[in-house]
PDB file of C-alpha atoms in Angstrom:
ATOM      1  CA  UNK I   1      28.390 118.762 104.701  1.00 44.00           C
ATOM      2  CA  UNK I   2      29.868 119.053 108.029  1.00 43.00           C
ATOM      3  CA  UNK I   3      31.810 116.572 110.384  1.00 43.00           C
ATOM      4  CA  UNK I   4      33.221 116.586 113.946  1.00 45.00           C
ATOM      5  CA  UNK I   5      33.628 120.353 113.495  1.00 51.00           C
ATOM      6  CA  UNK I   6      35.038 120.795 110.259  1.00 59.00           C
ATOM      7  CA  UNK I   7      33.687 121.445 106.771  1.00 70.00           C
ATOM      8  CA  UNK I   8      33.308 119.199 104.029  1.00 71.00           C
ATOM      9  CA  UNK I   9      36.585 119.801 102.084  1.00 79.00           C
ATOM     10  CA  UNK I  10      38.509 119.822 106.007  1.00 79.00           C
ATOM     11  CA  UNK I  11      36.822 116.780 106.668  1.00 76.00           C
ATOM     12  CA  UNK I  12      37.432 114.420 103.466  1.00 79.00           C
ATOM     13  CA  UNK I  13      40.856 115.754 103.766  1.00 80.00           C
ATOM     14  CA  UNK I  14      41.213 114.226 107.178  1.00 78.00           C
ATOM     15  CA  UNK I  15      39.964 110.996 106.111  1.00 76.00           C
ATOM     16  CA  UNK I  16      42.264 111.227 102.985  1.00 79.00           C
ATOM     17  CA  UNK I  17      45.186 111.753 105.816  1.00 79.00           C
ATOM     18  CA  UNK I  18      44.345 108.335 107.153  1.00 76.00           C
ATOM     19  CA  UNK I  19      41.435 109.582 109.876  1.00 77.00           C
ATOM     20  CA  UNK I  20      38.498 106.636 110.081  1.00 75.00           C
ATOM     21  CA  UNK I  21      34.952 108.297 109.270  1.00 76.00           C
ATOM     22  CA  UNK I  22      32.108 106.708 111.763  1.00 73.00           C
ATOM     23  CA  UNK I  23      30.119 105.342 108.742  1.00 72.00           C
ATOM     24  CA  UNK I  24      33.528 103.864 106.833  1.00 73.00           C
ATOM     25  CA  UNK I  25      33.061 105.867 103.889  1.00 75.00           C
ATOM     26  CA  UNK I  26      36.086 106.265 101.839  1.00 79.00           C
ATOM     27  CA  UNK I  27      37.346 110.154 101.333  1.00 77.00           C
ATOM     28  CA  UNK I  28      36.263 109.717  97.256  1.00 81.00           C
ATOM     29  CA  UNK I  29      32.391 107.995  98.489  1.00 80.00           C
ATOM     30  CA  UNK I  30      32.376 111.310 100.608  1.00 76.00           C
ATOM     31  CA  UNK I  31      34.160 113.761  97.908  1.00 80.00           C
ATOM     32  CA  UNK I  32      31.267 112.437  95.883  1.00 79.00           C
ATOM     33  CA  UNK I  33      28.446 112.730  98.699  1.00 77.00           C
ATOM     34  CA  UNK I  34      29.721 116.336  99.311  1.00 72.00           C
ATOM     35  CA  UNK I  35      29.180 116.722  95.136  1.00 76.00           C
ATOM     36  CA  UNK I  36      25.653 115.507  95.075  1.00 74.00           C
ATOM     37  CA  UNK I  37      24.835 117.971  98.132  1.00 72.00           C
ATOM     38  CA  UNK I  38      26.030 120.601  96.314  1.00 74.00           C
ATOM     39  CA  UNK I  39      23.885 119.597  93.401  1.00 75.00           C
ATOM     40  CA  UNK I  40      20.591 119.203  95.370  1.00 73.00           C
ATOM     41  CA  UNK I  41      21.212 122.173  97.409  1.00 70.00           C
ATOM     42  CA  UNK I  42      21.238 124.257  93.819  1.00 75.00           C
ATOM     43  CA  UNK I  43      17.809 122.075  92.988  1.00 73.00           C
ATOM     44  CA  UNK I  44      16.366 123.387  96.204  1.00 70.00           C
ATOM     45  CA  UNK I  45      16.939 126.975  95.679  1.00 70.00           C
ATOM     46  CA  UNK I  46      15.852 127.072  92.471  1.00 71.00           C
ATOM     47  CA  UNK I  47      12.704 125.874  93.669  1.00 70.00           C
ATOM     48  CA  UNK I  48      12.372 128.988  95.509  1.00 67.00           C
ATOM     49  CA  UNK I  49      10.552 132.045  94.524  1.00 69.00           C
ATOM     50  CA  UNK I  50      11.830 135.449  94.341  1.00 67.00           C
ATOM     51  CA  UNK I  51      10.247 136.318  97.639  1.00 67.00           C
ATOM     52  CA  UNK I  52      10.679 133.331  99.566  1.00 64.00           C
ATOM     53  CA  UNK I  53      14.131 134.280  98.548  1.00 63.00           C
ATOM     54  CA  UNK I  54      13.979 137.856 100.060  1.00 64.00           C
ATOM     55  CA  UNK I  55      11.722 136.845 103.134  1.00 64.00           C
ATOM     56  CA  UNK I  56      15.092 134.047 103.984  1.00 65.00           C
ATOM     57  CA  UNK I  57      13.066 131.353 103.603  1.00 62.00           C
ATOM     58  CA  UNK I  58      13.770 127.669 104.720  1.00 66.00           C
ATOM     59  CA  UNK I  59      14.892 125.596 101.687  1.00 63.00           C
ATOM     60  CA  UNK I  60      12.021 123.318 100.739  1.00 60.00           C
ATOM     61  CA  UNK I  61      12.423 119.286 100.692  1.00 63.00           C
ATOM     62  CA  UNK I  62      12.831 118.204  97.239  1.00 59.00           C
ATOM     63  CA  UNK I  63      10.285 115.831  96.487  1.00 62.00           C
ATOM     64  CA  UNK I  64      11.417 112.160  96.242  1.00 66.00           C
ATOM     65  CA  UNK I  65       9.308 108.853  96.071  1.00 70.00           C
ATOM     66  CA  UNK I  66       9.050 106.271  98.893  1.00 79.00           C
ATOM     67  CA  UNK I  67      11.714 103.549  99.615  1.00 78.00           C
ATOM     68  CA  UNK I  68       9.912 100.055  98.501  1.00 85.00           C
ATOM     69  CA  UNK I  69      10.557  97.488 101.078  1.00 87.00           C
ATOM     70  CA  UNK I  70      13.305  95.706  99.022  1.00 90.00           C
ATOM     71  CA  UNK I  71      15.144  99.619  98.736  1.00 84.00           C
ATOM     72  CA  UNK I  72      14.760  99.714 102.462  1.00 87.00           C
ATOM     73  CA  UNK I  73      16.419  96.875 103.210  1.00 91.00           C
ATOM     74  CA  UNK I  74      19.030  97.581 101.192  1.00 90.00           C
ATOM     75  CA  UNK I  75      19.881 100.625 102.346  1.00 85.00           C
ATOM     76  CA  UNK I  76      19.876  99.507 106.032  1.00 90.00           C
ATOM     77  CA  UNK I  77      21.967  96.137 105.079  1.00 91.00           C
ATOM     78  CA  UNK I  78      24.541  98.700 103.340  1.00 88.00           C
ATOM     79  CA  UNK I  79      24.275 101.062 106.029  1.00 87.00           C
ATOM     80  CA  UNK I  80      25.514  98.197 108.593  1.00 91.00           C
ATOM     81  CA  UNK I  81      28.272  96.877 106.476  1.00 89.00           C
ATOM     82  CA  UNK I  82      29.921 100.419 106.268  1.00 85.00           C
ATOM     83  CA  UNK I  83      29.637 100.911 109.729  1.00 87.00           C
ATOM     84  CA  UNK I  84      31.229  97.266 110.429  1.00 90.00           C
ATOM     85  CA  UNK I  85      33.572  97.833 108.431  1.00 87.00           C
ATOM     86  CA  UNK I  86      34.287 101.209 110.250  1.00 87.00           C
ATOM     87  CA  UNK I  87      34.342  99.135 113.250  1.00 90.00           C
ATOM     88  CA  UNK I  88      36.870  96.756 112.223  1.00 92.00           C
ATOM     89  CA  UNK I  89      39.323  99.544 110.597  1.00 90.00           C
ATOM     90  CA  UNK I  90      39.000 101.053 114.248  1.00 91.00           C
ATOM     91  CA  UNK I  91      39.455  98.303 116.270  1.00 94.00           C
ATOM     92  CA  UNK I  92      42.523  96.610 113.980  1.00 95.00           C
ATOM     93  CA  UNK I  93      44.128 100.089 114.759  1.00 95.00           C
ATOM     94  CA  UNK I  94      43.668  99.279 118.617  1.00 96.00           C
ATOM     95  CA  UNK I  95      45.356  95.715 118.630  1.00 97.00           C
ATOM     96  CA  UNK I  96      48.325  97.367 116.740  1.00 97.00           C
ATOM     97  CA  UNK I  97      48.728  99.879 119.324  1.00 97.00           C
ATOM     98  CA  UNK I  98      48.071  97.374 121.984  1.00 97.00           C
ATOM     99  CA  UNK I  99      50.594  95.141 120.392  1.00 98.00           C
ATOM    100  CA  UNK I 100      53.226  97.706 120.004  1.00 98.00           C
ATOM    101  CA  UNK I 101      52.633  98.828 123.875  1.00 98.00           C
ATOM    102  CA  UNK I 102      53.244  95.289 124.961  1.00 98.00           C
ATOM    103  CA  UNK I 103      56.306  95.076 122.233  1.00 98.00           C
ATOM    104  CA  UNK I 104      57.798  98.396 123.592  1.00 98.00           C
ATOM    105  CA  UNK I 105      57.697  97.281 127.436  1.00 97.00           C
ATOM    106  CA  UNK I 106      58.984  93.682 126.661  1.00 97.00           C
ATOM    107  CA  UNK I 107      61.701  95.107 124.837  1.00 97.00           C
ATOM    108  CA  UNK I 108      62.474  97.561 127.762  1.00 97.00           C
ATOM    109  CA  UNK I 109      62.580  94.766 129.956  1.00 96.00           C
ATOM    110  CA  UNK I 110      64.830  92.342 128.023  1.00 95.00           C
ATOM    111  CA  UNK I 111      67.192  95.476 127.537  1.00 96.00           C
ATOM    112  CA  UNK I 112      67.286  95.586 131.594  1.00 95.00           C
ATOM    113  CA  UNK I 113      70.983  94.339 132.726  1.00 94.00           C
ATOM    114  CA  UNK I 114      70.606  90.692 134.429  1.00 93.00           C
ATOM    115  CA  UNK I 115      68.118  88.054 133.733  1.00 94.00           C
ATOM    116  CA  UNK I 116      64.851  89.078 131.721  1.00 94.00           C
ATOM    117  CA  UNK I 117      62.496  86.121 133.033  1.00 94.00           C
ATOM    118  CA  UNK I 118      61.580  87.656 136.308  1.00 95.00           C
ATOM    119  CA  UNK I 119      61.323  90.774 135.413  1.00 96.00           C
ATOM    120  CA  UNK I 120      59.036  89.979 132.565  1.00 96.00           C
ATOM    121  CA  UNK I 121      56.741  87.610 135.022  1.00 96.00           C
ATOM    122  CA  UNK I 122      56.782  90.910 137.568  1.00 96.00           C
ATOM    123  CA  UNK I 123      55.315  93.529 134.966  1.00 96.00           C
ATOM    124  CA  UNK I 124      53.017  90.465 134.107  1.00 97.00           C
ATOM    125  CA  UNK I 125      51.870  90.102 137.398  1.00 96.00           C
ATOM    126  CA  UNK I 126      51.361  94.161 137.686  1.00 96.00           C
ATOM    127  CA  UNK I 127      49.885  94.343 134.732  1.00 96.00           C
ATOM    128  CA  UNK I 128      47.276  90.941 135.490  1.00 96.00           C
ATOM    129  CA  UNK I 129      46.155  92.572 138.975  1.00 96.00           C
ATOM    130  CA  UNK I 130      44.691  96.028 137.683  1.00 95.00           C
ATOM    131  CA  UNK I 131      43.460  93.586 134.432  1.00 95.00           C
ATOM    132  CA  UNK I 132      41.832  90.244 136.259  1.00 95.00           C
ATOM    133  CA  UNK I 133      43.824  88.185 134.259  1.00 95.00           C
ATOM    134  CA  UNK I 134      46.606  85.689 134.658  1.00 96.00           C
ATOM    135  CA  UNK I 135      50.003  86.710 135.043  1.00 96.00           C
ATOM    136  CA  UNK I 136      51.030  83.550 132.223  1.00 95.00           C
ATOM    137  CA  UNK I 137      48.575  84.636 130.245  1.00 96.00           C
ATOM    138  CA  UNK I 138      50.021  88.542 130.390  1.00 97.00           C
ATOM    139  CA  UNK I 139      53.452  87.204 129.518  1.00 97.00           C
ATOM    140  CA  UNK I 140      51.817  85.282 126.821  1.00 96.00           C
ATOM    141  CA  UNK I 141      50.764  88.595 125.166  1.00 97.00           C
ATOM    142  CA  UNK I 142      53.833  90.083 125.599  1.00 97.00           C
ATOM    143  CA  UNK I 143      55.857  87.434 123.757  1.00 97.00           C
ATOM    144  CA  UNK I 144      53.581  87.348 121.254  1.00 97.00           C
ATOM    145  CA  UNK I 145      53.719  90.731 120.378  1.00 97.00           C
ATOM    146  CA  UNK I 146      56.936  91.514 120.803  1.00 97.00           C
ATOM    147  CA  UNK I 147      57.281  88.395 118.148  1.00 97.00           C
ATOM    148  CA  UNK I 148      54.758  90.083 115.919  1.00 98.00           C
ATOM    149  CA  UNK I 149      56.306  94.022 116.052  1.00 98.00           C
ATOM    150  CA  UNK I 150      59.709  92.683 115.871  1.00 96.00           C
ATOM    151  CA  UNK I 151      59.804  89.776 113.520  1.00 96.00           C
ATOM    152  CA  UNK I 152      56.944  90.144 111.619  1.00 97.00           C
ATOM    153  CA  UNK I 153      56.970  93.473 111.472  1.00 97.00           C
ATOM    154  CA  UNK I 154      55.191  94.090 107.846  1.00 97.00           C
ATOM    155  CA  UNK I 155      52.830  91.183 109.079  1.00 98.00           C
ATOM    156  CA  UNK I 156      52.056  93.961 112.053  1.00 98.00           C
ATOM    157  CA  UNK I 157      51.326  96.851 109.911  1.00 97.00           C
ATOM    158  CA  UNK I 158      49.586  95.378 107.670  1.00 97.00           C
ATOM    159  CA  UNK I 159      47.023  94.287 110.519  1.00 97.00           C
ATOM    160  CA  UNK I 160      47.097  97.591 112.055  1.00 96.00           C
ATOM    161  CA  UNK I 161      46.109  99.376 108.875  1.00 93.00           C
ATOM    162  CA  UNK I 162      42.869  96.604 108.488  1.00 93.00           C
ATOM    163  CA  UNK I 163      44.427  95.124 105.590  1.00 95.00           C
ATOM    164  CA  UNK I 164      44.870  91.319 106.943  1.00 97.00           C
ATOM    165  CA  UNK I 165      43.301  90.000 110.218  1.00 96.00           C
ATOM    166  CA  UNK I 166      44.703  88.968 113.349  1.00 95.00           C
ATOM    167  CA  UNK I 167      43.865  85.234 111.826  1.00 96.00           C
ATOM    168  CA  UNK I 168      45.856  85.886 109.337  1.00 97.00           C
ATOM    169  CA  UNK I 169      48.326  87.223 111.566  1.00 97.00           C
ATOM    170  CA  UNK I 170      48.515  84.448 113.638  1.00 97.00           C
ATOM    171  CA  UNK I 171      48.903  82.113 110.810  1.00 97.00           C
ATOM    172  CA  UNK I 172      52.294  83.664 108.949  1.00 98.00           C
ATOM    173  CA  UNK I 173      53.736  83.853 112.574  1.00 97.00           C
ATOM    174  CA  UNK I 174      52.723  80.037 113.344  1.00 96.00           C
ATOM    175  CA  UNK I 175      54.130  79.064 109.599  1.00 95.00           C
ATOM    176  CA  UNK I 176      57.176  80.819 109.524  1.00 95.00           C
ATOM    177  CA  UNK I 177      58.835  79.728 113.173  1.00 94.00           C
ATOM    178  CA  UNK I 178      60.788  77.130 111.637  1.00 91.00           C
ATOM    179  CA  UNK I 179      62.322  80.042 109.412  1.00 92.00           C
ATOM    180  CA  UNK I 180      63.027  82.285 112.497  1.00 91.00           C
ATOM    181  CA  UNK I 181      64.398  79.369 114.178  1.00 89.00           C
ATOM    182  CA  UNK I 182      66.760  78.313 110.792  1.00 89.00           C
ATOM    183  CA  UNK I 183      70.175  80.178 111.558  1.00 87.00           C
ATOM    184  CA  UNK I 184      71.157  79.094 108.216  1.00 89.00           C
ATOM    185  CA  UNK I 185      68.562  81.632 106.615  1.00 90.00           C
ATOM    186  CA  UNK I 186      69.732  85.550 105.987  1.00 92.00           C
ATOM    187  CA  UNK I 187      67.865  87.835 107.853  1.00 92.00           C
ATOM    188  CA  UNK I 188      67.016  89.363 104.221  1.00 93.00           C
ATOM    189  CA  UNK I 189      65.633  86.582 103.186  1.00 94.00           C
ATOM    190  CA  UNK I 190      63.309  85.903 106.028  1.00 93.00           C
ATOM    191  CA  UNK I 191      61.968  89.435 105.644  1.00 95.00           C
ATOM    192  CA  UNK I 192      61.092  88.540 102.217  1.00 96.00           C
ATOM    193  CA  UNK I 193      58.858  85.332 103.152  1.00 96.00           C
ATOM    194  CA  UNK I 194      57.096  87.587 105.145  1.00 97.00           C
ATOM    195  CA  UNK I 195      56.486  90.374 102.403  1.00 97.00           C
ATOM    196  CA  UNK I 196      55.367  88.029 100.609  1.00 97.00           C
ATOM    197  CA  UNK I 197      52.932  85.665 102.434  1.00 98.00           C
ATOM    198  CA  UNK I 198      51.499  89.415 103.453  1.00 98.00           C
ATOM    199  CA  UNK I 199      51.177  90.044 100.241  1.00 97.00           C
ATOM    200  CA  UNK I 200      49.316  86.411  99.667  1.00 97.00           C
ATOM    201  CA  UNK I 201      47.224  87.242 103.401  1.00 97.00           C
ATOM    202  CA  UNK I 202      45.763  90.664 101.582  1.00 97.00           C
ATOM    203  CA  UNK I 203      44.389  88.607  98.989  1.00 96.00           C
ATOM    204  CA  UNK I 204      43.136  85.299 100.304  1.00 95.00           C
ATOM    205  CA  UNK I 205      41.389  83.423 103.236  1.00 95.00           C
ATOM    206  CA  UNK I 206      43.151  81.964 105.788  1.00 96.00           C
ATOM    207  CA  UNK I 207      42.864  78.130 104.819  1.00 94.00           C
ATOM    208  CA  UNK I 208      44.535  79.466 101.619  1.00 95.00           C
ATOM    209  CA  UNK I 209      47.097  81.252 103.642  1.00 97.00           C
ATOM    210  CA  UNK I 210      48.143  78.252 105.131  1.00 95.00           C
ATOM    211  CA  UNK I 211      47.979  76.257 102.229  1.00 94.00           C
ATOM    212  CA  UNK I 212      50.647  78.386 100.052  1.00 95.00           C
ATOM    213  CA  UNK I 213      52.457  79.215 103.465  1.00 95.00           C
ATOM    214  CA  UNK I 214      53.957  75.763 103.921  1.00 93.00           C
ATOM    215  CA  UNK I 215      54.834  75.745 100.484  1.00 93.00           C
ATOM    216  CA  UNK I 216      56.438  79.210 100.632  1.00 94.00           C
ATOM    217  CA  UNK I 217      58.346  78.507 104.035  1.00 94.00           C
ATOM    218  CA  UNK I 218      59.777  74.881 102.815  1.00 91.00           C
ATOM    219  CA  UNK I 219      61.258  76.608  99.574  1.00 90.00           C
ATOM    220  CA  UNK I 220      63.358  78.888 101.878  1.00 89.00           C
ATOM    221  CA  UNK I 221      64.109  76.437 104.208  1.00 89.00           C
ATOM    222  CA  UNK I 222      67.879  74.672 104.425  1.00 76.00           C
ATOM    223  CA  UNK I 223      66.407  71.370 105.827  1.00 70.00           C
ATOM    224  CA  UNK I 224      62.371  70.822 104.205  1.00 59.00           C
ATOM    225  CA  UNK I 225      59.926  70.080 106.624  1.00 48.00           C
ATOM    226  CA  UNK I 226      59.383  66.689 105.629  1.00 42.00           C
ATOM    227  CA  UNK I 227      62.756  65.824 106.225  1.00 44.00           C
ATOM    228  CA  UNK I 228      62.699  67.345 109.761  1.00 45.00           C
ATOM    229  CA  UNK I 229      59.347  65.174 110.659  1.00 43.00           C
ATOM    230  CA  UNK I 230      60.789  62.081 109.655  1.00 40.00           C
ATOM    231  CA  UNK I 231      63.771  63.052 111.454  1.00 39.00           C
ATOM    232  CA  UNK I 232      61.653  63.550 114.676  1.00 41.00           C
ATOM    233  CA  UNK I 233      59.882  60.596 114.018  1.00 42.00           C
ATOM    234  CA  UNK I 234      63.167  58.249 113.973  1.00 38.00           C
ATOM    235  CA  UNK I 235      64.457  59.769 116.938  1.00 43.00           C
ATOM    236  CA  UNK I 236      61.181  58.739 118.579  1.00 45.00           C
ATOM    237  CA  UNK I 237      60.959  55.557 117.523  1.00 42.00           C
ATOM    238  CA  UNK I 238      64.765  54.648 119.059  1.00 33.00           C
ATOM    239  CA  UNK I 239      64.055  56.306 121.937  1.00 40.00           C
ATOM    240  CA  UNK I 240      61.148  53.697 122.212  1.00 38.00           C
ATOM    241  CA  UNK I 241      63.469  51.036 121.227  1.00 40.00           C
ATOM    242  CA  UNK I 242      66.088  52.126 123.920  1.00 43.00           C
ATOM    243  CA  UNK I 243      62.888  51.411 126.937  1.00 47.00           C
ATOM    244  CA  UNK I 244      61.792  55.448 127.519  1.00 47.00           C
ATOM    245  CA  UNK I 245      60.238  58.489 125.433  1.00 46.00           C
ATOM    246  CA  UNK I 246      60.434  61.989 125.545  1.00 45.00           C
ATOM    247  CA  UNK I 247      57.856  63.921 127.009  1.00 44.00           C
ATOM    248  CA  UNK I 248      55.572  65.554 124.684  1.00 45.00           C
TER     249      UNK I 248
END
């Protein structure tokens, strides 16, 4: 068994090391692929005479029935849901290293003496020329993940690594704001909501997520979320009363 240069062992001890194999195979279905080679490989040359031995001859094909249609199909449908999920181990490893670019740069900036606005809309606008976008839309992805990286930081890793989605992602940052925005919350203990509704995102969907999210969040929080919608809601209502509302 060989791979991108190396031998078996070298390789599944890449892949052990955290490298991504093409085909998603983890470094024990491999360890065991590298087994049953070693196996058949004996097979084959014991199916060699003594001369074809001497004379260096190739090792014969072992013999092995044809796939039925229903074994062919499962082998391709397997063969395409390792090599998804290859795909989406790789590309969850981009958007963490995209996000923690964008993190590093909008922290750079807001370290800058003076005012970080323009600054941030000028490596926006830099960035949104060699990109097509917008420049809102660049400072957009900057906030966000510099609120991801440095927030939500387990949240972050735990999407780099393939473990949650960026769904999921998106969903503990939208649920937890009031938290981040609660002064009257430890810094310890927000860390902990997010440890755990990672924890609950490894394990669940995202409607579920959401779901035990809210629940999660409200425990924590010094003024429930109930309470602060029906506040809202009453200071609508008399600014009604009083002839003029807010804009939304």
């Amino acid at each position: 068994m060989d791979g991108f240069g190396l031998d078996g062992e070298d390789y599944i001890a890449a892949i052990r090391a955290g490298a991504v194999d093409p085909f998603g195979q983890s470094a024990d279905e491999l360890e065991a692929s590298l087994d049953d080679f070693d196996v058949e490989l004996t097979r084959r040359i014991l199916a060699m005479t003594d001369d074809e031995v001497e004379a260096g001859a190739q090792l014969p094909p072992l013999p092995s029935a044809p796939l039925s249609a229903l074994e062919e199909r499962l082998r391709l449908d397997t063969e395409f849901v390792a090599r998804l999920r290859a795909i989406e181990t790789q590309t969850a490893r981009m958007e963490g290293e995209r996000r923690a670019l964008l993190a590093a740069h909008m922290q750079r900036v807001i370290d800058m003496a003076g005012d970080a606005g323009p600054k941030v809309k000028e490596l926006a606008i830099m960035a949104a020329v060699e990109l097509g976008l917008t420049g809102g839309g660049i400072v957009q992805r900057l906030t966000e993940a510099w609120t991801f990286v440095t927030e939500l930081t387990a949240a972050h890793e735990s999407a780099t690594a393939g473990r949650i989605t960026t769904a999921h992602l998106r969903i503990i940052e939208a649920e937890t704001r009031p938290l981040r925005l609660d002064t009257e919350v430890a810094p310890a203990e927000r860390a902990r909501v997010v440890d755990e509704l990672v924890a609950v995102a490894e394990s669940t969907s995202t409607s579920r997520l959401r779901s035990r999210a809210k629940r999660i969040v409200n425990d924590v929080l010094t003024v429930p979320l109930q309470i602060r919608h029906d506040a809202h809601t009453a200071d609508e209502r008399y600014q009604y009363q009083r002839g003029w509302r807010p804009l939304p």
